mmCIF file with all atom_site columns, C-alpha atoms in Angstrom:
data_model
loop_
_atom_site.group_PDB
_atom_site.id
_atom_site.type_symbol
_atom_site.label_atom_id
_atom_site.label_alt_id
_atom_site.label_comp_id
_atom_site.label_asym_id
_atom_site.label_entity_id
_atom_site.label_seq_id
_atom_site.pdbx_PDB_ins_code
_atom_site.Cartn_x
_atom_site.Cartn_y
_atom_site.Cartn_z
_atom_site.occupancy
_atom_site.B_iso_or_equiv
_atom_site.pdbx_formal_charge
_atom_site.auth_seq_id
_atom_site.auth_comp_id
_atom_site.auth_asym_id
_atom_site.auth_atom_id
_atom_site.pdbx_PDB_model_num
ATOM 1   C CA . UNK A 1 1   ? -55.225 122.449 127.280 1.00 48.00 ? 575 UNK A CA 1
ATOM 2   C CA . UNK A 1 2   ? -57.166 125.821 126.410 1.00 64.00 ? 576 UNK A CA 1
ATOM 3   C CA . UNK A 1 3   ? -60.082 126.254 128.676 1.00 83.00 ? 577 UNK A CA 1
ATOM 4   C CA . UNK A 1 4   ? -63.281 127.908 127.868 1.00 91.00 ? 578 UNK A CA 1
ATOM 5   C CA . UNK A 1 5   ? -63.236 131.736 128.134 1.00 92.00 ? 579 UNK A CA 1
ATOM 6   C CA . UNK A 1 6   ? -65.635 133.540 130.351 1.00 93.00 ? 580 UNK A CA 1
ATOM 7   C CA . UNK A 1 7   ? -67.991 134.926 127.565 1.00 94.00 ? 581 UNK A CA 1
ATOM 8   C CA . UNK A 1 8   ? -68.552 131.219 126.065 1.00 94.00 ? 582 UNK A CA 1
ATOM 9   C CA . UNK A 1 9   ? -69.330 130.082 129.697 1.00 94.00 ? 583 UNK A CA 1
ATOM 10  C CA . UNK A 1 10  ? -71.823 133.198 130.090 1.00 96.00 ? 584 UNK A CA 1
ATOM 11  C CA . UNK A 1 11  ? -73.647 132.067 126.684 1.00 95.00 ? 585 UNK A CA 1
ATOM 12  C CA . UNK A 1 12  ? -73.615 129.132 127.749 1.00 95.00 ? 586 UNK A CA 1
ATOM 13  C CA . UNK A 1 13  ? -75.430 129.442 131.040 1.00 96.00 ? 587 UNK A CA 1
ATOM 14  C CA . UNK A 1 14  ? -77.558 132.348 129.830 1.00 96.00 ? 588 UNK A CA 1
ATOM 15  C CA . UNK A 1 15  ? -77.989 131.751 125.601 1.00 96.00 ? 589 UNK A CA 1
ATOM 16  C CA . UNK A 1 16  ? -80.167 134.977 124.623 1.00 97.00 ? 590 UNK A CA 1
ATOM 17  C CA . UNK A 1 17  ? -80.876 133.224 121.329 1.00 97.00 ? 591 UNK A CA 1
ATOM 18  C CA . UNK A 1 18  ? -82.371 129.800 122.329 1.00 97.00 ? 592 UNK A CA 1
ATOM 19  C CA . UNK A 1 19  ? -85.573 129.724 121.513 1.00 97.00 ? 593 UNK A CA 1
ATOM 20  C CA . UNK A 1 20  ? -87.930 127.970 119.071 1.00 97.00 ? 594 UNK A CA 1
ATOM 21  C CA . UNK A 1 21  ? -89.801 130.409 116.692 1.00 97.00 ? 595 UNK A CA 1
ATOM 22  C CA . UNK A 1 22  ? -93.193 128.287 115.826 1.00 95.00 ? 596 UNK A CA 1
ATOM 23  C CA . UNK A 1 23  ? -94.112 130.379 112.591 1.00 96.00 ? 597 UNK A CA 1
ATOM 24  C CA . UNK A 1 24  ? -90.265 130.730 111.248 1.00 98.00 ? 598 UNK A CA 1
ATOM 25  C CA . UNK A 1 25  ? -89.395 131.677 107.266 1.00 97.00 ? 599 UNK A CA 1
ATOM 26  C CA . UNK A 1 26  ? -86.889 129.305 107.458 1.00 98.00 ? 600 UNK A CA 1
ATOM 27  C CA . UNK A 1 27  ? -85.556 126.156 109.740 1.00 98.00 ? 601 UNK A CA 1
ATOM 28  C CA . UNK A 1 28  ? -81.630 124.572 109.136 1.00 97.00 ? 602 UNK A CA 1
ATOM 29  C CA . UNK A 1 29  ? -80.914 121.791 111.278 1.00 96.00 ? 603 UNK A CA 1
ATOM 30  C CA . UNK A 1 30  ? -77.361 120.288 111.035 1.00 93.00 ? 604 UNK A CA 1
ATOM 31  C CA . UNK A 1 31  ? -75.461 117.376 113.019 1.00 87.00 ? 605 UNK A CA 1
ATOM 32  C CA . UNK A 1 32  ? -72.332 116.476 113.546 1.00 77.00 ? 606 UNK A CA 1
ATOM 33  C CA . UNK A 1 33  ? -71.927 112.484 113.798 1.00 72.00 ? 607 UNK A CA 1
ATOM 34  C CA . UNK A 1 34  ? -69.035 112.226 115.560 1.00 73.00 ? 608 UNK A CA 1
ATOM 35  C CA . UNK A 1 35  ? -69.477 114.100 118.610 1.00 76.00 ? 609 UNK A CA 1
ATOM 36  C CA . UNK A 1 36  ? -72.713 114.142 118.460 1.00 82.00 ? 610 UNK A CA 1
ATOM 37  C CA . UNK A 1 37  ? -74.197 117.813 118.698 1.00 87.00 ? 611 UNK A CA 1
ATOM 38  C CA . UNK A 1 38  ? -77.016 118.603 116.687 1.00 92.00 ? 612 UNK A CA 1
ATOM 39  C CA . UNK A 1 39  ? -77.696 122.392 116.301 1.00 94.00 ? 613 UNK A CA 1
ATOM 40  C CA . UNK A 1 40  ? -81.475 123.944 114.714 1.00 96.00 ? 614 UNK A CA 1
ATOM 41  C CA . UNK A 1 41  ? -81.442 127.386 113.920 1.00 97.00 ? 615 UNK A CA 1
ATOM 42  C CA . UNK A 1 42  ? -85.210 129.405 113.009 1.00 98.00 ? 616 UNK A CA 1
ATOM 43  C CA . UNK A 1 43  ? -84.909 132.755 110.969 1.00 98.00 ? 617 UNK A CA 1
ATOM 44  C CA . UNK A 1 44  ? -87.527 135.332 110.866 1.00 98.00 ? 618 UNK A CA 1
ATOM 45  C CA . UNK A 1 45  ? -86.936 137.436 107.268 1.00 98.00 ? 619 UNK A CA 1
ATOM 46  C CA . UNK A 1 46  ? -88.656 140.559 106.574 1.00 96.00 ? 620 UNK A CA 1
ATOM 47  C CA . UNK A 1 47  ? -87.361 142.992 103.886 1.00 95.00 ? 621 UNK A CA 1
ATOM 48  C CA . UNK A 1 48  ? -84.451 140.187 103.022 1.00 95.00 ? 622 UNK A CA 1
ATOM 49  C CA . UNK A 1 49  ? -83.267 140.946 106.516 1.00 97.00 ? 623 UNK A CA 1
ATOM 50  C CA . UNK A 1 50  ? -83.208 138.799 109.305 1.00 98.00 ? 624 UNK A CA 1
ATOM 51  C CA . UNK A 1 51  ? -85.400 139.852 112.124 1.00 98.00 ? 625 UNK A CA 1
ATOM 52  C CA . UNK A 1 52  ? -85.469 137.496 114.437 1.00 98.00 ? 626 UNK A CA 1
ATOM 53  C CA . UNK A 1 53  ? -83.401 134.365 114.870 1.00 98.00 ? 627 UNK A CA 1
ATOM 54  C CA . UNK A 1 54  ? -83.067 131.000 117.275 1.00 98.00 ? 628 UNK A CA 1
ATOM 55  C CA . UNK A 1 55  ? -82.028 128.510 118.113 1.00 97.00 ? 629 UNK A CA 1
ATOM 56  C CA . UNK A 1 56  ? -82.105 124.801 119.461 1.00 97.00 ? 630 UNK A CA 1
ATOM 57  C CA . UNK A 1 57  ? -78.677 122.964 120.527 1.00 94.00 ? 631 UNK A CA 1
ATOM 58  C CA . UNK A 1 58  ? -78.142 119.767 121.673 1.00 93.00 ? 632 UNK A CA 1
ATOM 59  C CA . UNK A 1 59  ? -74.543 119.371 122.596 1.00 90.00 ? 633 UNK A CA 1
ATOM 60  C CA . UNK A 1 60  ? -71.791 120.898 124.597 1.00 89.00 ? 634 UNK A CA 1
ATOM 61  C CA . UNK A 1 61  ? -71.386 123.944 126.502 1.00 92.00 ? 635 UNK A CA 1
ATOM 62  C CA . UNK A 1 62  ? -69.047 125.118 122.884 1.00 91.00 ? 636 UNK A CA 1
ATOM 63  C CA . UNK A 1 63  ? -71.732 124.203 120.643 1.00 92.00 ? 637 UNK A CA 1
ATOM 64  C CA . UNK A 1 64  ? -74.661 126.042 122.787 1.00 95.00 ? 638 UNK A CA 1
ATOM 65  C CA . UNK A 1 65  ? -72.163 129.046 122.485 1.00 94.00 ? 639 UNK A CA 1
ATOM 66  C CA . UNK A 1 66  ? -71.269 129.366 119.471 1.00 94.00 ? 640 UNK A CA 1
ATOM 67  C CA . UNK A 1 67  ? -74.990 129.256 118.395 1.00 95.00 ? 641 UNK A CA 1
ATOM 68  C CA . UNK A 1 68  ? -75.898 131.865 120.254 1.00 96.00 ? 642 UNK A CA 1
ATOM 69  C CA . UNK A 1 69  ? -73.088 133.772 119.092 1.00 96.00 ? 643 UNK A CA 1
ATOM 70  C CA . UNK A 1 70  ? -74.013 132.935 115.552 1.00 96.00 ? 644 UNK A CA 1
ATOM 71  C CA . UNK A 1 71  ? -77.488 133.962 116.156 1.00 97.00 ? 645 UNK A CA 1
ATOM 72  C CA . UNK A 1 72  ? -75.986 137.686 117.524 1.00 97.00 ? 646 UNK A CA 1
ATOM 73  C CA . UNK A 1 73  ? -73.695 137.749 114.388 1.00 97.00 ? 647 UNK A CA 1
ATOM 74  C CA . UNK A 1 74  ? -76.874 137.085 112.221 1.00 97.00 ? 648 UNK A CA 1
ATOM 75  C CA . UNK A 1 75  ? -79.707 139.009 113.828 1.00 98.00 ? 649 UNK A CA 1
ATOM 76  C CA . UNK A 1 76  ? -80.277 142.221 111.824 1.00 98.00 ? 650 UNK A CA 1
ATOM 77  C CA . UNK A 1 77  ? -78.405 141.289 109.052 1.00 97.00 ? 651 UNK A CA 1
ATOM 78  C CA . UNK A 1 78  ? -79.197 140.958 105.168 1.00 97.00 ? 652 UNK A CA 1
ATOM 79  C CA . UNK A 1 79  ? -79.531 137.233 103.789 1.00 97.00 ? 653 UNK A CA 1
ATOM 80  C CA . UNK A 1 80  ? -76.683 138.249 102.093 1.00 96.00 ? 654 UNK A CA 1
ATOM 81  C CA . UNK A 1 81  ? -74.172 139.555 104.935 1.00 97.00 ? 655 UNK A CA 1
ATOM 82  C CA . UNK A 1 82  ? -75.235 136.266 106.790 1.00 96.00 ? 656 UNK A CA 1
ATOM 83  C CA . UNK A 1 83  ? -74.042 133.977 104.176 1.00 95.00 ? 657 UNK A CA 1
ATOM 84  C CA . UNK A 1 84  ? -70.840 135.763 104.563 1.00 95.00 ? 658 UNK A CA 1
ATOM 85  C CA . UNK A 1 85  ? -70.722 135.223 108.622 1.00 94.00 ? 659 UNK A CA 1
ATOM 86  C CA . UNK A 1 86  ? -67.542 132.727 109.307 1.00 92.00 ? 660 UNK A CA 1
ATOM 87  C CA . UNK A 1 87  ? -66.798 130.516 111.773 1.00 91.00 ? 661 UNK A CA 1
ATOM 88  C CA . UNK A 1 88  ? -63.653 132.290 112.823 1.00 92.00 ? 662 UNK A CA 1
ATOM 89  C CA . UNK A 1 89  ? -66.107 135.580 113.526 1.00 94.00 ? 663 UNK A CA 1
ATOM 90  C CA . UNK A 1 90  ? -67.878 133.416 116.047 1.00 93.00 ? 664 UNK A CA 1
ATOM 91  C CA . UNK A 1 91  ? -65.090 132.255 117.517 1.00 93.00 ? 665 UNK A CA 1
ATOM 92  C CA . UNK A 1 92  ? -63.982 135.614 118.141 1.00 94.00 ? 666 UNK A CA 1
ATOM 93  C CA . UNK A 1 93  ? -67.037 136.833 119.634 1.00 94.00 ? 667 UNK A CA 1
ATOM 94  C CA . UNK A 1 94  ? -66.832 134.049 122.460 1.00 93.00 ? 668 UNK A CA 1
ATOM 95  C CA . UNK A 1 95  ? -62.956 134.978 123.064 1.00 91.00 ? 669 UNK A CA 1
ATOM 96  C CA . UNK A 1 96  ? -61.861 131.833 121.405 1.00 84.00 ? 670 UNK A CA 1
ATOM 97  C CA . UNK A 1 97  ? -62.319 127.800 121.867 1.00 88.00 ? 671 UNK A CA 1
ATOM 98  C CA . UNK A 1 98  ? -60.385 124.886 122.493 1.00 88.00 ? 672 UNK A CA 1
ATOM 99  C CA . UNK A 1 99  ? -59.147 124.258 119.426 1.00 87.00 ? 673 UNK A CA 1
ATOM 100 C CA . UNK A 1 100 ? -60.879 120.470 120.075 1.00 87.00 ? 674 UNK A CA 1
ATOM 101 C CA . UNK A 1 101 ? -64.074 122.584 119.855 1.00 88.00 ? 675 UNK A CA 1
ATOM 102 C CA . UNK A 1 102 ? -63.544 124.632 117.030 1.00 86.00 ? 676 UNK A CA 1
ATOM 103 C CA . UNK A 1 103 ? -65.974 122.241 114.901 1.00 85.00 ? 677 UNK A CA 1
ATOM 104 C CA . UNK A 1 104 ? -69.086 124.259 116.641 1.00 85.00 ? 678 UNK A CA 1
ATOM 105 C CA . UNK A 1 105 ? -68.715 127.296 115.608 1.00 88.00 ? 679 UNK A CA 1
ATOM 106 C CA . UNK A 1 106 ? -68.534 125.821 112.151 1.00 85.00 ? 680 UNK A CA 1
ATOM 107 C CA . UNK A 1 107 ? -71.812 123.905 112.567 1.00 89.00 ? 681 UNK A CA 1
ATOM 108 C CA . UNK A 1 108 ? -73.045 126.994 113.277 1.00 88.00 ? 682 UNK A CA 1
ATOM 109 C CA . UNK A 1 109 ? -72.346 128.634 110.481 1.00 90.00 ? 683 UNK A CA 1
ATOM 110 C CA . UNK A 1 110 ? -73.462 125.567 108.327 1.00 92.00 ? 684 UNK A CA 1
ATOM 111 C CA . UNK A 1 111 ? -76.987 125.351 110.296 1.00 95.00 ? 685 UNK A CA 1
ATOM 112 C CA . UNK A 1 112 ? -77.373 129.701 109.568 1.00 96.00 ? 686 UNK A CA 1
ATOM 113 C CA . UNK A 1 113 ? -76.548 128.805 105.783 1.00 96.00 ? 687 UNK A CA 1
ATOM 114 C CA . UNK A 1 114 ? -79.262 125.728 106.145 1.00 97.00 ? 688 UNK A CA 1
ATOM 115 C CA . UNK A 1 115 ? -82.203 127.860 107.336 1.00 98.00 ? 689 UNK A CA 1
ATOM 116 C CA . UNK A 1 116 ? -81.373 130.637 104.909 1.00 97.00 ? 690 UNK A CA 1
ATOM 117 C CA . UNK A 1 117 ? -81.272 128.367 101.842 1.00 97.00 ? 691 UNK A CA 1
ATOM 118 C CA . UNK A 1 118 ? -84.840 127.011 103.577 1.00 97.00 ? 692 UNK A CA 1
ATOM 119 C CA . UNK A 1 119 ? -86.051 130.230 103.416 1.00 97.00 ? 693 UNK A CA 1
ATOM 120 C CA . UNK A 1 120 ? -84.902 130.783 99.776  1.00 96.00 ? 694 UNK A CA 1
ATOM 121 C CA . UNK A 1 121 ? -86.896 127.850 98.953  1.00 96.00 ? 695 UNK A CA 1
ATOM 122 C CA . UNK A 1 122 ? -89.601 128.177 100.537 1.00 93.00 ? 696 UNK A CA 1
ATOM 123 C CA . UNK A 1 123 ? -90.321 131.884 99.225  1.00 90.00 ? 697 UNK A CA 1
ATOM 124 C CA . UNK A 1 124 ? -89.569 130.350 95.478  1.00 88.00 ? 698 UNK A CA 1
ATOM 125 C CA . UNK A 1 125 ? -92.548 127.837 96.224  1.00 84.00 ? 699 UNK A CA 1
ATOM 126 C CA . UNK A 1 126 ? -94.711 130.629 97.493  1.00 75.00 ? 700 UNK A CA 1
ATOM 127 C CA . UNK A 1 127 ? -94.988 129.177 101.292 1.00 64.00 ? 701 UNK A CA 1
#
């Protein structure tokens, strides 16, 4: 059995990205039934760029992880370039996962594409 590398243990323990941002452009939440882990993600968007991104995880040492690495993928980028953001490119940013854990770093990606279509619809009802 694969064991978690040292980079997901250190986001883990010390997630730069886990915060709640109270006056967010956009919010995607997104759980996973089976195992549990639900994952909230806040974008900041200024210029169609996000600015400033975080996060909320409840779950597994994987699933704190890989949103924090999502958020790092994500911060700085265009709307656009984070739609394109996969789970495999999280996965390689922590080293890799168990492949039992794989399904975080794909709720990650889904909860990124939640907030950003939030944000999308928000701006097109002028809020």
């Amino acid at each position: 059995m694969k064991m978690y590398t040292k980079e997901l243990m250190k986001r883990f323990r010390d997630p730069k990205h886990m915060k709640e941002i109270k006056d967010a452009d956009g919010i995607g939440q997104v759980g996973n039934s089976i195992c549990g882990d639900v994952m909230k993600v806040y974008i900041k968007v200024k210029n169609d760029k996000i600015v400033d991104i975080g996060f909320q995880t409840w779950g597994c040492p994987a699933a704190i992880a890989a949103s924090d690495a999502m958020c790092e993928l994500a911060k700085g980028k265009t709307l656009k370039q984070a739609e394109q953001i996969k789970s495999k490119d999280i996965v390689k940013l922590l080293g890799e996962m168990p492949p039992i854990k794989l399904h975080c770093s794909v709720l990650g990606m889904q909860t990124l594409k939640k907030a950003i279509e939030d944000y999308k619809k928000r701006k097109k009802n002028g809020r």
